[in-house]
């Protein structure tokens, strides 16, 4: 009965005795490995086919399974094939308990995963290729944005209208902010971005391009070990860039000294990003500034992140927080 069940199996399957002699082989085994299923009965497993099953490690594992000292739930091996690449197999061996210690039998099922492994390798190769292409695209985009920013700044210096000059300089700073974010993202090859490194490098880039006297104004970051997907990192980077640029432009007029601090911390899915300064603060009353493009950008990005924006007067200074509860 056992031999009949083995022979009828749709899965490549062998029934072995305690000496690893083949007692039965499924027809699917013969079809899969080019042997006569009936002819291999009585042969030692090591002599089946062209001897490609004579793998010392496999034989040792099967003998340990016979003795009850081991189990083979999924043993992966390469099966040598003449004039062809090796086949990737996953073997599962089970000891059959007849209640008789002198009558030990093993079932050995074989799954050919060669095509699956090749498909997985092709997928991994494609993902690596896409990652390289994406990184190259990010570098090119960052470079192109810097060129556009340079053209805008050059145009601002040439125009006669002060209003036009202000608009061109604002456009220049917007492009520079996106370029800074893109440049920092370009050096990250992983899909998940470590925010501590990302925001630190971003702030160093902003400081290098916008702070003339580093003894007077500095930017510090205090970010935990959080990770974020690339899309979220881009949004956070743009928010930080807008807020840092705004602080550099307005918080320290004249010869004021100070420190801009960027913080990020998360816990159980909730997170908070804040940019604070110890500058002159936000004017009140009639001197209060009207909402500008930067404010709209921050609010839109916060909404995209399903977060809220909070403004706090630190007296002195200002703190803007983006909070995702």
Coordinates of N, CA and C in Angstrom, one line a residue, residues 2 54-55 132 179 194 229 244 279 293:
X2 N 1.9 1.3 0.9 CA 2.8 2.4 0.9 C 3.5 2.6 -0.4
X54 N 24.7 11.0 -4.8 CA 25.8 10.6 -3.8 C 26.4 11.8 -3.2
X55 N 25.7 12.5 -2.4 CA 26.1 13.7 -1.7 C 26.4 13.4 -0.3
X132 N 20.2 51.8 -9.0 CA 21.4 52.6 -9.5 C 20.9 53.7 -10.5
X179 N 16.8 71.5 -4.2 CA 18.1 70.9 -4.6 C 18.8 70.3 -3.4
X194 N 17.7 56.8 7.1 CA 17.9 57.1 8.5 C 17.9 58.6 8.7
X229 N 10.5 56.1 5.1 CA 10.5 55.8 3.7 C 10.9 57.1 3.0
X244 N 14.3 76.4 8.2 CA 15.6 76.8 8.5 C 15.9 78.1 7.7
X279 N 16.0 83.8 18.1 CA 16.2 85.2 17.5 C 15.1 86.1 18.0
X293 N 4.5 82.2 0.6 CA 4.6 80.9 -0.1 C 5.1 79.8 0.8

